[in-house]
GROMACS .gro file of C-alpha atoms in nm:
model
  147
    1MET     CA    1 -19.273  -8.096   0.781
    2LEU     CA    2 -18.974  -8.301   0.662
    3ARG     CA    3 -18.838  -8.123   0.356
    4ASP     CA    4 -18.643  -8.277   0.068
    5ASP     CA    5 -18.394  -7.987   0.056
    6GLY     CA    6 -18.241  -8.071   0.396
    7VAL     CA    7 -18.358  -7.755   0.571
    8GLU     CA    8 -18.494  -7.797   0.923
    9SER     CA    9 -18.857  -7.709   0.990
   10ALA     CA   10 -19.039  -7.638   1.314
   11GLY     CA   11 -19.389  -7.594   1.447
   12ILE     CA   12 -19.589  -7.600   1.767
   13ALA     CA   13 -19.865  -7.850   1.838
   14LEU     CA   14 -20.151  -7.781   2.075
   15ALA     CA   15 -20.229  -8.084   2.289
   16ASN     CA   16 -20.499  -8.188   2.531
   17GLN     CA   17 -20.394  -8.346   2.859
   18VAL     CA   18 -20.560  -8.679   2.935
   19SER     CA   19 -20.504  -8.855   3.266
   20GLY     CA   20 -20.546  -9.229   3.302
   21PRO     CA   21 -20.514  -9.451   3.607
   22ARG     CA   22 -20.137  -9.492   3.563
   23GLU     CA   23 -20.027  -9.221   3.324
   24ARG     CA   24 -20.090  -8.882   3.175
   25ARG     CA   25 -20.095  -8.838   2.797
   26LEU     CA   26 -20.074  -8.547   2.560
   27LEU     CA   27 -20.308  -8.583   2.261
   28VAL     CA   28 -20.214  -8.348   1.980
   29ALA     CA   29 -20.522  -8.173   1.847
   30GLU     CA   30 -20.375  -7.908   1.617
   31LEU     CA   31 -20.043  -7.807   1.464
   32ARG     CA   32 -19.935  -7.447   1.407
   33LEU     CA   33 -19.684  -7.421   1.122
   34PRO     CA   34 -19.488  -7.099   1.072
   35VAL     CA   35 -19.444  -6.909   0.747
   36ALA     CA   36 -19.093  -6.805   0.641
   37ALA     CA   37 -19.113  -6.474   0.833
   38ASP     CA   38 -19.189  -6.664   1.157
   39TYR     CA   39 -18.839  -6.815   1.167
   40ARG     CA   40 -18.555  -6.633   1.338
   41VAL     CA   41 -18.304  -6.890   1.208
   42ARG     CA   42 -18.359  -7.167   0.952
   43GLY     CA   43 -18.102  -7.388   0.786
   44PRO     CA   44 -17.973  -7.746   0.761
   45ILE     CA   45 -17.872  -7.767   1.129
   46ALA     CA   46 -18.105  -7.522   1.303
   47ALA     CA   47 -18.461  -7.395   1.308
   48GLN     CA   48 -18.553  -7.125   1.557
   49LEU     CA   49 -18.900  -6.975   1.571
   50SER     CA   50 -18.950  -6.604   1.628
   51PRO     CA   51 -19.054  -6.490   1.976
   52ASP     CA   52 -19.373  -6.338   1.830
   53PHE     CA   53 -19.479  -6.671   1.675
   54VAL     CA   54 -19.403  -6.863   1.995
   55ALA     CA   55 -19.583  -6.607   2.213
   56ALA     CA   56 -19.896  -6.613   1.995
   57VAL     CA   57 -19.923  -6.993   1.999
   58VAL     CA   58 -19.848  -7.013   2.373
   59ALA     CA   59 -20.116  -6.749   2.442
   60GLU     CA   60 -20.365  -6.958   2.244
   61ALA     CA   61 -20.268  -7.273   2.436
   62ARG     CA   62 -20.303  -7.090   2.766
   63SER     CA   63 -20.647  -6.949   2.679
   64ARG     CA   64 -20.767  -7.295   2.575
   65GLY     CA   65 -20.613  -7.483   2.870
   66MET     CA   66 -20.383  -7.686   2.644
   67SER     CA   67 -20.023  -7.803   2.651
   68THR     CA   68 -19.768  -7.737   2.379
   69VAL     CA   69 -19.545  -7.976   2.188
   70PHE     CA   70 -19.252  -7.808   2.015
   71VAL     CA   71 -19.182  -8.003   1.696
   72HIS     CA   72 -18.881  -7.980   1.465
   73THR     CA   73 -18.706  -8.192   1.206
   74HIS     CA   74 -18.359  -8.336   1.167
   75PRO     CA   75 -18.375  -8.388   0.789
   76PHE     CA   76 -18.048  -8.579   0.755
   77ALA     CA   77 -18.116  -8.827   1.036
   78ASP     CA   78 -18.305  -9.154   0.999
   79ASP     CA   79 -18.336  -9.198   1.376
   80PRO     CA   80 -18.303  -8.852   1.530
   81THR     CA   81 -18.182  -8.763   1.876
   82PHE     CA   82 -18.196  -8.431   2.054
   83SER     CA   83 -17.884  -8.222   1.996
   84SER     CA   84 -17.694  -8.002   2.242
   85VAL     CA   85 -17.851  -7.703   2.061
   86ASP     CA   86 -18.195  -7.853   2.134
   87ASP     CA   87 -18.100  -7.905   2.500
   88ALA     CA   88 -17.986  -7.544   2.546
   89GLY     CA   89 -18.291  -7.395   2.376
   90GLU     CA   90 -18.536  -7.605   2.573
   91VAL     CA   91 -18.413  -7.486   2.913
   92ALA     CA   92 -18.517  -7.124   2.848
   93LEU     CA   93 -18.833  -7.236   2.668
   94SER     CA   94 -18.935  -7.457   2.959
   95GLU     CA   95 -18.887  -7.172   3.207
   96PHE     CA   96 -19.101  -6.943   2.988
   97LEU     CA   97 -19.379  -7.202   2.956
   98ASN     CA   98 -19.378  -7.276   3.329
   99ARG     CA   99 -19.447  -6.905   3.388
  100ARG     CA  100 -19.710  -6.869   3.114
  101ILE     CA  101 -19.894  -7.203   3.157
  102PRO     CA  102 -19.801  -7.327   3.506
  103GLY     CA  103 -19.878  -7.687   3.596
  104ALA     CA  104 -19.922  -7.804   3.238
  105PRO     CA  105 -19.682  -8.056   3.084
  106HIS     CA  106 -19.505  -7.950   2.766
  107ALA     CA  107 -19.302  -8.165   2.530
  108ALA     CA  108 -19.052  -8.162   2.245
  109LEU     CA  109 -19.064  -8.387   1.940
  110VAL     CA  110 -18.794  -8.428   1.678
  111LEU     CA  111 -18.878  -8.600   1.348
  112GLY     CA  112 -18.629  -8.786   1.130
  113ARG     CA  113 -18.666  -8.971   0.802
  114ALA     CA  114 -18.755  -9.305   0.965
  115SER     CA  115 -18.844  -9.236   1.328
  116ALA     CA  116 -18.890  -8.976   1.597
  117ALA     CA  117 -18.780  -8.888   1.950
  118ALA     CA  118 -18.986  -8.713   2.216
  119ARG     CA  119 -18.936  -8.593   2.571
  120LEU     CA  120 -19.081  -8.364   2.832
  121LEU     CA  121 -18.958  -8.016   2.762
  122GLY     CA  122 -18.662  -7.921   2.969
  123PRO     CA  123 -18.482  -8.146   2.858
  124GLY     CA  124 -18.684  -8.399   3.049
  125ALA     CA  125 -18.782  -8.763   3.058
  126PRO     CA  126 -18.819  -8.950   2.728
  127LEU     CA  127 -19.175  -8.996   2.605
  128ALA     CA  128 -19.341  -9.267   2.399
  129VAL     CA  129 -19.519  -9.149   2.085
  130SER     CA  130 -19.812  -9.310   1.903
  131VAL     CA  131 -19.901  -9.190   1.555
  132VAL     CA  132 -20.260  -9.277   1.474
  133GLY     CA  133 -20.381  -9.282   1.115
  134ALA     CA  134 -20.461  -9.559   0.868
  135ASN     CA  135 -20.202  -9.757   1.067
  136ILE     CA  136 -20.080  -9.710   1.421
  137ARG     CA  137 -19.707  -9.653   1.464
  138LYS     CA  138 -19.557  -9.638   1.809
  139PHE     CA  139 -19.230  -9.494   1.924
  140ALA     CA  140 -19.115  -9.605   2.266
  141ALA     CA  141 -18.850  -9.408   2.448
  142ASP     CA  142 -18.584  -9.634   2.294
  143ALA     CA  143 -18.727  -9.798   1.980
  144TRP     CA  144 -18.949  -9.727   1.679
  145PHE     CA  145 -19.183  -9.996   1.559
  146GLY     CA  146 -19.497 -10.026   1.345
  147SER     CA  147 -19.815 -10.221   1.408
   0.00000   0.00000   0.00000
């Protein structure tokens, strides 16, 4: 998703909710990436998905009993943080999702060149992120580290 030309990208992940004895986790199962026509705005400091794209992915998540994770990039940041633009957009998005998929947790994830930041959609509480592949990389609410 992180482009070399400095343009922000966005997508929506579908996640399963898993409850443990002390916590609830979102496990991303699939990622829906938009084509150029699915963006309302796209540039170096903003990426906004079209309402039709968002509605289609949210309808799929609802029908499958899944949560959503709204993902976007900050291509010029090594260690990204959520911007005031992100904050404002998430309030309306959270209200929409609470009506369409009530009771399900939803999240936001921003990717930078070296790390990531995640939180409950809203803007809400910071979330830890684990990236599982050949290696496991974990991002706590306040630090990125590899293992």
